Amino acid sequence: MTWRQRLLVQLEVWQSTRALWKEGMKEYKEAQKASPGTRRELEHPGPPANGFSLVPWLLMGLGALSNLFQGKTPNPWIGGLGLLAFNSLYIYVAFRSFDKQKRRETSTRVALLVMFLLTTGLAAGYGGNWLLFFPLLGLATGATLRGPWLGRAGLLLAAFAGVVSAFHDASNATTIAYGTFLSTMVTAAILSLSEAVRELRAAREELARRAVEQERLRFSRDLHDLLGHTMSVIVVKSEAARRLAPRDLDAALAQITDIESVGRQALTEIREAVTGYREGSLGTELDRARSALDAAGVEPVVKRSGVPLAPQTEALLGWVVREAVTNVVRHAGATRCEITVHGTAEQVRLTVADNGTGEPSPQSPSDVGGTGLKGLTERLAAAGGSLRAGRSPRGGFTVTAELPVEPGGVLDPVALTAPRAS
């Protein structure tokens, strides 16, 4: 890439940065007009993050330029070339200082070193207004150097500027030294703070974007688990009601009543899922599992023993029961399903085993990210547990979930409503 192409690319970057800044300022002003009572809560976008904010300081060199035109500078061609070279290097360093990678490159440090040599030669040779190039050099130094070496560099540069100034005007040496040190440290502090604010703003926007994505995943996962089970139960009970209606109207009406109850409960759970505060009860899920399995013609066998469980643990195990029983009702073709819950002081284990074909699903929900058995695996792993699912040696399909029993019954609440980041 030629120097002209690089220059064009850099100009495009500057223009795009400035366009973004203008857009941010426009949105800020529109928000102020729309909500005048909440101005304190609005965030000003600040100046554009590029070297244009440092260019106006070159006006400090107008005194030296004036001396050239008034003939007060000996060898004006040398002074003019030196002034042009200094300004060019200053602009080069200023614009590169806003890019962390370019700021640390060797070319930027070499340009800063050449500026130092050029400033020393011009200030020592001419004095007077030319000494003001030391504060400009300090400004470029503060914009480029960040970190533990900045303080030492600022002190050494200020001391050197004071020594050079003393050869021409001892009374002005302290002022030049102080101005050089102040411009170095203040510039570094302001630009570092501005850079930190931009990084924090970008991090906040990224966190907000991820939070939205996680909420979408949570809702889609919960909706899948809720409706998948509920619709399976409704379908099974509807089929049972249809079969029973010709010969046992009372039993058919009982199934229809159950369908109504399941539908109402599903509406409640969907509302809870939308707000993100759903915590299922293991006992409730076990009762629903019995009803669903009975309606599907599968013999339910439920065994529960061990210590009482925390609500968070019961909620996670309730999700496992719901998903596993849904698979049994839909796809297993089983005649018997055994659900066992056994808890100790350290660990609780849930097992759902059937005697069906051994296939969880012809098109398994576990293949879909964040739903089905895969989603359950992520949730249990986030709480320090595990989930295993597969064929049983005795035939059928077995789902086994294990969770630690934390002191005080506290588990990670994120596992209940949000998928673990993969």
Tab-separated table of C-alpha atoms in Angstrom:
chain	number	residue	atom	x	y	z
A	1	MET	CA	0.000	0.000	0.000
A	2	THR	CA	1.436	3.366	-1.056
A	3	TRP	CA	1.576	6.425	1.195
A	4	ARG	CA	-1.269	7.994	-0.759
A	5	GLN	CA	-3.498	4.957	-0.227
A	6	ARG	CA	-2.656	4.921	3.470
A	7	LEU	CA	-3.535	8.597	3.682
A	8	LEU	CA	-6.880	8.009	1.969
A	9	VAL	CA	-7.655	5.117	4.327
A	10	GLN	CA	-6.797	7.274	7.333
A	11	LEU	CA	-9.017	10.073	6.043
A	12	GLU	CA	-11.906	7.622	5.675
A	13	VAL	CA	-11.381	6.460	9.264
A	14	TRP	CA	-11.411	10.061	10.508
A	15	GLN	CA	-14.543	10.850	8.546
A	16	SER	CA	-16.386	7.774	9.842
A	17	THR	CA	-15.349	8.556	13.429
A	18	ARG	CA	-16.538	12.121	13.109
A	19	ALA	CA	-19.789	10.976	11.502
A	20	LEU	CA	-20.450	8.647	14.446
A	21	TRP	CA	-19.714	11.473	16.854
A	22	LYS	CA	-22.096	13.809	15.027
A	23	GLU	CA	-24.784	11.135	15.098
A	24	GLY	CA	-24.272	10.682	18.836
A	25	MET	CA	-24.496	14.426	19.422
A	26	LYS	CA	-27.667	14.597	17.332
A	27	GLU	CA	-29.289	11.794	19.345
A	28	TYR	CA	-28.189	13.466	22.585
A	29	LYS	CA	-29.741	16.808	21.593
A	30	GLU	CA	-32.946	15.138	20.415
A	31	ALA	CA	-33.176	13.221	23.690
A	32	GLN	CA	-32.688	16.489	25.592
A	33	LYS	CA	-35.534	18.116	23.691
A	34	ALA	CA	-37.796	15.098	24.120
A	35	SER	CA	-37.060	14.645	27.850
A	36	PRO	CA	-36.012	18.016	29.321
A	37	GLY	CA	-36.704	16.806	32.849
A	38	THR	CA	-34.181	13.954	32.684
A	39	ARG	CA	-31.101	15.727	31.321
A	40	ARG	CA	-28.928	14.525	34.172
A	41	GLU	CA	-29.525	10.940	33.145
A	42	LEU	CA	-28.455	11.582	29.528
A	43	GLU	CA	-24.870	10.778	28.673
A	44	HIS	CA	-22.967	13.310	26.589
A	45	PRO	CA	-21.023	11.550	23.823
A	46	GLY	CA	-17.995	13.820	24.361
A	47	PRO	CA	-15.498	14.920	21.707
A	48	PRO	CA	-14.547	12.590	18.860
A	49	ALA	CA	-11.725	10.207	19.754
A	50	ASN	CA	-9.110	11.313	17.238
A	51	GLY	CA	-6.118	13.621	16.880
A	52	PHE	CA	-8.181	16.663	15.862
A	53	SER	CA	-8.604	17.491	19.547
A	54	LEU	CA	-4.808	17.965	19.880
A	55	VAL	CA	-4.209	19.926	16.676
A	56	PRO	CA	-5.329	23.375	17.999
A	57	TRP	CA	-2.388	23.377	20.417
A	58	LEU	CA	-0.120	23.986	17.430
A	59	LEU	CA	-1.203	27.623	17.733
A	60	MET	CA	1.497	27.879	20.397
A	61	GLY	CA	3.970	27.916	17.506
A	62	LEU	CA	2.508	31.087	15.988
A	63	GLY	CA	5.106	33.149	17.804
A	64	ALA	CA	7.927	31.278	16.094
A	65	LEU	CA	6.129	31.601	12.738
A	66	SER	CA	5.754	35.341	13.327
A	67	ASN	CA	9.490	35.631	14.009
A	68	LEU	CA	10.213	33.973	10.673
A	69	PHE	CA	8.046	36.426	8.723
A	70	GLN	CA	9.405	39.447	10.622
A	71	GLY	CA	13.004	38.487	9.914
A	72	LYS	CA	13.867	38.071	13.611
A	73	THR	CA	15.129	34.517	13.089
A	74	PRO	CA	18.584	33.919	11.614
A	75	ASN	CA	18.749	31.330	8.855
A	76	PRO	CA	14.983	31.507	8.256
A	77	TRP	CA	15.034	28.603	5.786
A	78	ILE	CA	16.394	26.300	8.461
A	79	GLY	CA	13.850	27.596	10.958
A	80	GLY	CA	11.015	27.250	8.444
A	81	LEU	CA	11.948	23.682	7.552
A	82	GLY	CA	12.302	22.852	11.253
A	83	LEU	CA	8.872	24.337	11.998
A	84	LEU	CA	7.300	22.383	9.138
A	85	ALA	CA	8.986	19.159	10.215
A	86	PHE	CA	7.931	19.630	13.858
A	87	ASN	CA	4.303	20.308	12.952
A	88	SER	CA	4.202	17.306	10.622
A	89	LEU	CA	5.663	14.993	13.267
A	90	TYR	CA	3.328	16.400	15.906
A	91	ILE	CA	0.236	15.700	13.771
A	92	TYR	CA	1.568	12.226	12.950
A	93	VAL	CA	2.106	11.362	16.621
A	94	ALA	CA	-1.151	13.002	17.757
A	95	PHE	CA	-3.360	10.947	15.454
A	96	ARG	CA	-1.529	7.703	16.177
A	97	SER	CA	-1.806	8.234	19.938
A	98	PHE	CA	-5.563	7.519	19.832
A	99	ASP	CA	-4.962	3.996	18.527
A	100	LYS	CA	-3.554	1.740	21.249
A	101	GLN	CA	-1.766	-0.548	18.812
A	102	LYS	CA	-0.283	2.246	16.683
A	103	ARG	CA	0.689	4.166	19.798
A	104	ARG	CA	2.967	1.313	20.858
A	105	GLU	CA	4.575	0.776	17.458
A	106	THR	CA	8.251	1.575	16.936
A	107	SER	CA	7.497	4.134	14.224
A	108	THR	CA	5.535	6.267	16.702
A	109	ARG	CA	8.342	6.152	19.266
A	110	VAL	CA	10.907	7.019	16.584
A	111	ALA	CA	8.801	9.992	15.482
A	112	LEU	CA	8.625	11.157	19.099
A	113	LEU	CA	12.414	10.841	19.421
A	114	VAL	CA	12.946	12.871	16.231
A	115	MET	CA	10.580	15.506	17.656
A	116	PHE	CA	12.729	15.636	20.782
A	117	LEU	CA	15.930	16.151	18.779
A	118	LEU	CA	14.284	18.738	16.526
A	119	THR	CA	12.831	20.641	19.503
A	120	THR	CA	16.208	20.643	21.239
A	121	GLY	CA	17.947	22.019	18.157
A	122	LEU	CA	15.359	24.744	17.457
A	123	ALA	CA	15.007	25.815	21.095
A	124	ALA	CA	18.771	25.847	21.737
A	125	GLY	CA	19.492	27.647	18.460
A	126	TYR	CA	16.805	30.345	18.549
A	127	GLY	CA	15.385	30.600	22.082
A	128	GLY	CA	12.498	32.985	22.694
A	129	ASN	CA	9.186	31.762	21.242
A	130	TRP	CA	10.888	28.625	19.994
A	131	LEU	CA	11.139	27.425	23.591
A	132	LEU	CA	7.364	26.883	23.549
A	133	PHE	CA	7.948	23.785	21.454
A	134	PHE	CA	8.936	21.995	24.678
A	135	PRO	CA	5.354	22.139	26.096
A	136	LEU	CA	4.120	20.923	22.701
A	137	LEU	CA	6.638	18.086	22.867
A	138	GLY	CA	5.371	17.315	26.372
A	139	LEU	CA	1.811	17.203	25.064
A	140	ALA	CA	2.813	14.704	22.353
A	141	THR	CA	4.782	12.701	24.923
A	142	GLY	CA	1.801	12.515	27.280
A	143	ALA	CA	-0.467	11.465	24.442
A	144	THR	CA	1.886	8.671	23.377
A	145	LEU	CA	3.465	7.316	26.561
A	146	ARG	CA	1.162	5.638	29.093
A	147	GLY	CA	2.058	3.506	32.066
A	148	PRO	CA	4.746	3.484	34.765
A	149	TRP	CA	7.393	5.271	32.644
A	150	LEU	CA	5.260	8.344	32.060
A	151	GLY	CA	6.130	10.101	35.335
A	152	ARG	CA	9.865	9.628	34.869
A	153	ALA	CA	9.691	10.728	31.245
A	154	GLY	CA	7.738	13.843	32.229
A	155	LEU	CA	10.206	14.822	34.950
A	156	LEU	CA	13.259	14.254	32.752
A	157	LEU	CA	11.736	16.159	29.838
A	158	ALA	CA	10.752	19.059	32.096
A	159	ALA	CA	14.231	19.208	33.631
A	160	PHE	CA	15.856	19.114	30.206
A	161	ALA	CA	13.548	21.876	28.933
A	162	GLY	CA	14.476	24.000	31.943
A	163	VAL	CA	18.207	23.514	31.341
A	164	VAL	CA	17.952	24.415	27.631
A	165	SER	CA	15.790	27.447	28.435
A	166	ALA	CA	18.296	28.652	31.027
A	167	PHE	CA	20.932	29.204	28.334
A	168	HIS	CA	18.737	31.889	26.716
A	169	ASP	CA	16.571	33.220	29.536
A	170	ALA	CA	17.175	32.001	33.070
A	171	SER	CA	14.104	33.815	34.409
A	172	ASN	CA	11.859	31.934	31.985
A	173	ALA	CA	13.402	28.483	32.531
A	174	THR	CA	11.116	27.546	35.436
A	175	THR	CA	8.014	28.507	33.476
A	176	ILE	CA	9.052	26.406	30.464
A	177	ALA	CA	9.953	23.443	32.678
A	178	TYR	CA	6.667	23.667	34.610
A	179	GLY	CA	4.624	24.062	31.408
A	180	THR	CA	6.358	21.059	29.839
A	181	PHE	CA	5.714	18.827	32.862
A	182	LEU	CA	2.119	20.019	33.212
A	183	SER	CA	1.295	19.481	29.533
A	184	THR	CA	2.809	15.982	29.662
A	185	MET	CA	0.963	14.744	32.744
A	186	VAL	CA	-2.374	16.481	32.192
A	187	THR	CA	-2.600	15.298	28.580
A	188	ALA	CA	-1.822	11.728	29.593
A	189	ALA	CA	-4.382	11.851	32.422
A	190	ILE	CA	-7.182	13.283	30.270
A	191	LEU	CA	-6.608	10.956	27.333
A	192	SER	CA	-6.279	7.908	29.607
A	193	LEU	CA	-9.522	8.800	31.352
A	194	SER	CA	-11.263	9.406	28.022
A	195	GLU	CA	-10.030	6.060	26.716
A	196	ALA	CA	-11.207	4.291	29.866
A	197	VAL	CA	-14.659	5.885	29.535
A	198	ARG	CA	-14.929	4.751	25.911
A	199	GLU	CA	-13.893	1.214	26.846
A	200	LEU	CA	-16.397	1.138	29.709
A	201	ARG	CA	-19.132	2.418	27.422
A	202	ALA	CA	-18.316	-0.251	24.844
A	203	ALA	CA	-18.248	-2.914	27.575
A	204	ARG	CA	-21.609	-1.738	28.889
A	205	GLU	CA	-23.149	-1.902	25.418
A	206	GLU	CA	-21.721	-5.394	24.933
A	207	LEU	CA	-23.099	-6.534	28.310
A	208	ALA	CA	-26.507	-5.100	27.426
A	209	ARG	CA	-26.454	-6.907	24.088
A	210	ARG	CA	-25.494	-10.191	25.747
A	211	ALA	CA	-28.183	-9.735	28.394
A	212	VAL	CA	-30.795	-9.361	25.663
A	213	GLU	CA	-29.502	-12.473	23.911
A	214	GLN	CA	-29.516	-14.474	27.146
A	215	GLU	CA	-33.050	-13.342	27.925
A	216	ARG	CA	-34.180	-14.453	24.482
A	217	LEU	CA	-32.498	-17.822	24.966
A	218	ARG	CA	-34.033	-18.175	28.417
A	219	PHE	CA	-37.505	-17.421	27.161
A	220	SER	CA	-37.264	-19.722	24.135
A	221	ARG	CA	-35.865	-22.526	26.285
A	222	ASP	CA	-38.492	-22.146	29.012
A	223	LEU	CA	-41.261	-21.855	26.460
A	224	HIS	CA	-40.054	-25.038	24.744
A	225	ASP	CA	-39.922	-26.968	27.997
A	226	LEU	CA	-43.265	-25.664	29.217
A	227	LEU	CA	-45.308	-26.032	26.049
A	228	GLY	CA	-43.637	-29.254	24.952
A	229	HIS	CA	-44.732	-31.031	28.115
A	230	THR	CA	-48.107	-29.312	28.386
A	231	MET	CA	-49.125	-29.953	24.795
A	232	SER	CA	-48.072	-33.589	25.088
A	233	VAL	CA	-50.282	-33.998	28.144
A	234	ILE	CA	-53.192	-32.244	26.428
A	235	VAL	CA	-52.859	-34.444	23.324
A	236	VAL	CA	-52.663	-37.651	25.378
A	237	LYS	CA	-55.627	-36.720	27.564
A	238	SER	CA	-57.647	-35.640	24.509
A	239	GLU	CA	-57.030	-39.040	22.909
A	240	ALA	CA	-58.058	-40.740	26.155
A	241	ALA	CA	-61.239	-38.648	26.336
A	242	ARG	CA	-62.074	-39.515	22.735
A	243	ARG	CA	-61.636	-43.238	23.437
A	244	LEU	CA	-63.642	-43.127	26.663
A	245	ALA	CA	-66.526	-40.957	25.432
A	246	PRO	CA	-68.556	-43.752	23.697
A	247	ARG	CA	-68.485	-46.131	26.682
A	248	ASP	CA	-67.737	-44.078	29.839
A	249	LEU	CA	-68.894	-40.486	29.663
A	250	ASP	CA	-67.955	-39.709	33.278
A	251	ALA	CA	-64.360	-40.845	32.738
A	252	ALA	CA	-64.185	-38.820	29.507
A	253	LEU	CA	-65.474	-35.732	31.356
A	254	ALA	CA	-62.792	-36.285	33.996
A	255	GLN	CA	-60.124	-36.267	31.284
A	256	ILE	CA	-61.613	-33.091	29.803
A	257	THR	CA	-61.546	-31.492	33.256
A	258	ASP	CA	-57.871	-32.418	33.522
A	259	ILE	CA	-57.244	-30.843	30.103
A	260	GLU	CA	-58.846	-27.610	31.314
A	261	SER	CA	-56.728	-27.676	34.485
A	262	VAL	CA	-53.541	-28.333	32.518
A	263	GLY	CA	-54.360	-25.492	30.125
A	264	ARG	CA	-54.966	-23.029	32.954
A	265	GLN	CA	-51.761	-24.081	34.668
A	266	ALA	CA	-49.872	-23.684	31.381
A	267	LEU	CA	-51.100	-20.086	31.092
A	268	THR	CA	-49.863	-19.362	34.604
A	269	GLU	CA	-46.472	-20.928	33.900
A	270	ILE	CA	-46.069	-19.021	30.642
A	271	ARG	CA	-46.718	-15.745	32.475
A	272	GLU	CA	-44.131	-16.743	35.080
A	273	ALA	CA	-41.660	-17.714	32.369
A	274	VAL	CA	-42.059	-14.316	30.708
A	275	THR	CA	-41.152	-12.537	33.949
A	276	GLY	CA	-38.333	-14.979	34.678
A	277	TYR	CA	-39.457	-15.919	38.182
A	278	ARG	CA	-40.730	-19.436	37.680
A	279	GLU	CA	-39.615	-21.948	40.293
A	280	GLY	CA	-41.213	-25.344	39.889
A	281	SER	CA	-41.984	-27.753	42.706
A	282	LEU	CA	-40.675	-31.295	42.398
A	283	GLY	CA	-43.770	-32.683	44.141
A	284	THR	CA	-46.046	-30.892	41.692
A	285	GLU	CA	-44.057	-32.146	38.712
A	286	LEU	CA	-44.162	-35.712	40.036
A	287	ASP	CA	-47.952	-35.516	40.384
A	288	ARG	CA	-48.252	-34.201	36.830
A	289	ALA	CA	-45.953	-36.944	35.620
A	290	ARG	CA	-48.218	-39.597	37.180
A	291	SER	CA	-51.273	-38.053	35.514
A	292	ALA	CA	-49.580	-37.782	32.100
A	293	LEU	CA	-48.222	-41.315	32.209
A	294	ASP	CA	-51.593	-42.731	33.319
A	295	ALA	CA	-53.358	-40.958	30.480
A	296	ALA	CA	-50.803	-42.329	27.997
A	297	GLY	CA	-51.284	-45.896	29.233
A	298	VAL	CA	-47.864	-46.033	30.911
A	299	GLU	CA	-47.654	-47.431	34.447
A	300	PRO	CA	-46.007	-44.803	36.684
A	301	VAL	CA	-43.811	-45.895	39.594
A	302	VAL	CA	-42.630	-42.974	41.742
A	303	LYS	CA	-40.205	-43.427	44.647
A	304	ARG	CA	-38.881	-40.565	46.733
A	305	SER	CA	-36.598	-40.733	49.750
A	306	GLY	CA	-33.912	-38.743	51.519
A	307	VAL	CA	-33.554	-35.303	53.036
A	308	PRO	CA	-35.776	-32.320	52.140
A	309	LEU	CA	-34.469	-30.312	49.209
A	310	ALA	CA	-34.021	-26.601	48.713
A	311	PRO	CA	-36.515	-24.845	46.387
A	312	GLN	CA	-33.782	-24.210	43.791
A	313	THR	CA	-32.846	-27.887	43.738
A	314	GLU	CA	-36.467	-28.932	43.426
A	315	ALA	CA	-36.957	-26.487	40.557
A	316	LEU	CA	-34.062	-27.970	38.575
A	317	LEU	CA	-35.138	-31.553	39.218
A	318	GLY	CA	-38.695	-30.599	38.283
A	319	TRP	CA	-37.446	-29.495	34.854
A	320	VAL	CA	-35.722	-32.855	34.434
A	321	VAL	CA	-38.872	-34.776	35.344
A	322	ARG	CA	-40.932	-32.671	32.951
A	323	GLU	CA	-38.583	-33.182	29.981
A	324	ALA	CA	-37.922	-36.875	30.618
A	325	VAL	CA	-41.608	-37.751	31.069
A	326	THR	CA	-42.495	-35.750	27.941
A	327	ASN	CA	-40.054	-37.899	25.953
A	328	VAL	CA	-41.526	-41.073	27.455
A	329	VAL	CA	-45.087	-40.038	26.564
A	330	ARG	CA	-44.171	-38.884	23.064
A	331	HIS	CA	-41.608	-41.314	21.767
A	332	ALA	CA	-40.661	-44.175	24.066
A	333	GLY	CA	-43.560	-46.549	23.372
A	334	ALA	CA	-43.146	-47.779	26.958
A	335	THR	CA	-45.593	-49.552	29.267
A	336	ARG	CA	-43.790	-48.707	32.504
A	337	CYS	CA	-41.838	-45.667	33.750
A	338	GLU	CA	-40.028	-45.546	37.062
A	339	ILE	CA	-39.099	-42.217	38.649
A	340	THR	CA	-36.721	-42.370	41.613
A	341	VAL	CA	-35.534	-39.470	43.766
A	342	HIS	CA	-32.953	-40.158	46.464
A	343	GLY	CA	-31.195	-37.452	48.448
A	344	THR	CA	-28.345	-37.574	50.927
A	345	ALA	CA	-26.603	-34.863	52.905
A	346	GLU	CA	-24.174	-34.251	50.031
A	347	GLN	CA	-26.029	-35.171	46.831
A	348	VAL	CA	-29.452	-35.804	45.344
A	349	ARG	CA	-30.042	-38.160	42.413
A	350	LEU	CA	-33.058	-38.332	40.128
A	351	THR	CA	-33.568	-41.244	37.735
A	352	VAL	CA	-36.289	-41.574	35.105
A	353	ALA	CA	-36.216	-45.021	33.450
A	354	ASP	CA	-38.685	-46.585	31.015
A	355	ASN	CA	-38.955	-49.972	29.277
A	356	GLY	CA	-39.636	-48.602	25.817
A	357	THR	CA	-37.653	-48.687	22.592
A	358	GLY	CA	-34.723	-46.813	24.068
A	359	GLU	CA	-34.982	-43.814	21.725
A	360	PRO	CA	-35.683	-40.412	23.359
A	361	SER	CA	-37.043	-38.869	20.180
A	362	PRO	CA	-36.993	-39.461	16.436
A	363	GLN	CA	-35.950	-35.799	16.178
A	364	SER	CA	-34.457	-35.193	19.575
A	365	PRO	CA	-34.892	-31.800	21.193
A	366	SER	CA	-31.403	-32.248	22.564
A	367	ASP	CA	-30.127	-31.352	19.113
A	368	VAL	CA	-31.471	-27.851	19.511
A	369	GLY	CA	-29.212	-25.469	21.442
A	370	GLY	CA	-30.639	-24.378	24.782
A	371	THR	CA	-33.647	-26.754	24.761
A	372	GLY	CA	-34.430	-30.345	25.665
A	373	LEU	CA	-31.834	-32.576	27.266
A	374	LYS	CA	-28.997	-30.314	26.114
A	375	GLY	CA	-30.556	-27.319	27.841
A	376	LEU	CA	-31.048	-29.379	31.005
A	377	THR	CA	-27.408	-30.474	30.902
A	378	GLU	CA	-26.319	-26.830	30.763
A	379	ARG	CA	-28.574	-25.839	33.630
A	380	LEU	CA	-27.415	-28.635	35.902
A	381	ALA	CA	-23.767	-28.009	35.027
A	382	ALA	CA	-24.207	-24.335	35.963
A	383	ALA	CA	-25.385	-25.513	39.416
A	384	GLY	CA	-22.489	-27.964	39.805
A	385	GLY	CA	-24.452	-31.039	38.793
A	386	SER	CA	-24.612	-33.378	35.829
A	387	LEU	CA	-27.110	-35.078	33.515
A	388	ARG	CA	-26.695	-38.401	31.723
A	389	ALA	CA	-29.132	-39.869	29.209
A	390	GLY	CA	-28.922	-43.026	27.149
A	391	ARG	CA	-30.000	-46.581	26.588
A	392	SER	CA	-30.335	-48.806	29.613
A	393	PRO	CA	-28.558	-52.211	29.652
A	394	ARG	CA	-31.914	-53.785	30.581
A	395	GLY	CA	-33.676	-52.019	27.709
A	396	GLY	CA	-35.445	-48.723	27.494
A	397	PHE	CA	-34.067	-45.263	28.086
A	398	THR	CA	-32.712	-43.799	31.333
A	399	VAL	CA	-32.170	-40.170	32.348
A	400	THR	CA	-30.075	-39.597	35.480
A	401	ALA	CA	-29.593	-36.186	37.090
A	402	GLU	CA	-27.275	-35.481	40.019
A	403	LEU	CA	-27.023	-32.263	42.007
A	404	PRO	CA	-24.940	-31.308	45.039
A	405	VAL	CA	-26.821	-30.339	48.163
A	406	GLU	CA	-25.209	-27.054	49.143
A	407	PRO	CA	-25.090	-25.871	52.778
A	408	GLY	CA	-28.251	-23.950	53.409
A	409	GLY	CA	-29.763	-25.264	50.202
A	410	VAL	CA	-28.360	-22.479	47.978
A	411	LEU	CA	-27.729	-23.058	44.304
A	412	ASP	CA	-26.878	-20.727	41.464
A	413	PRO	CA	-30.219	-19.024	40.654
A	414	VAL	CA	-29.059	-18.245	37.103
A	415	ALA	CA	-29.263	-21.949	36.299
A	416	LEU	CA	-32.989	-21.850	36.868
A	417	THR	CA	-33.852	-19.245	34.255
A	418	ALA	CA	-30.833	-18.656	31.991
A	419	PRO	CA	-28.706	-20.969	29.835
A	420	ARG	CA	-25.066	-21.277	30.648
A	421	ALA	CA	-22.785	-19.382	28.261
A	422	SER	CA	-21.069	-21.834	25.957
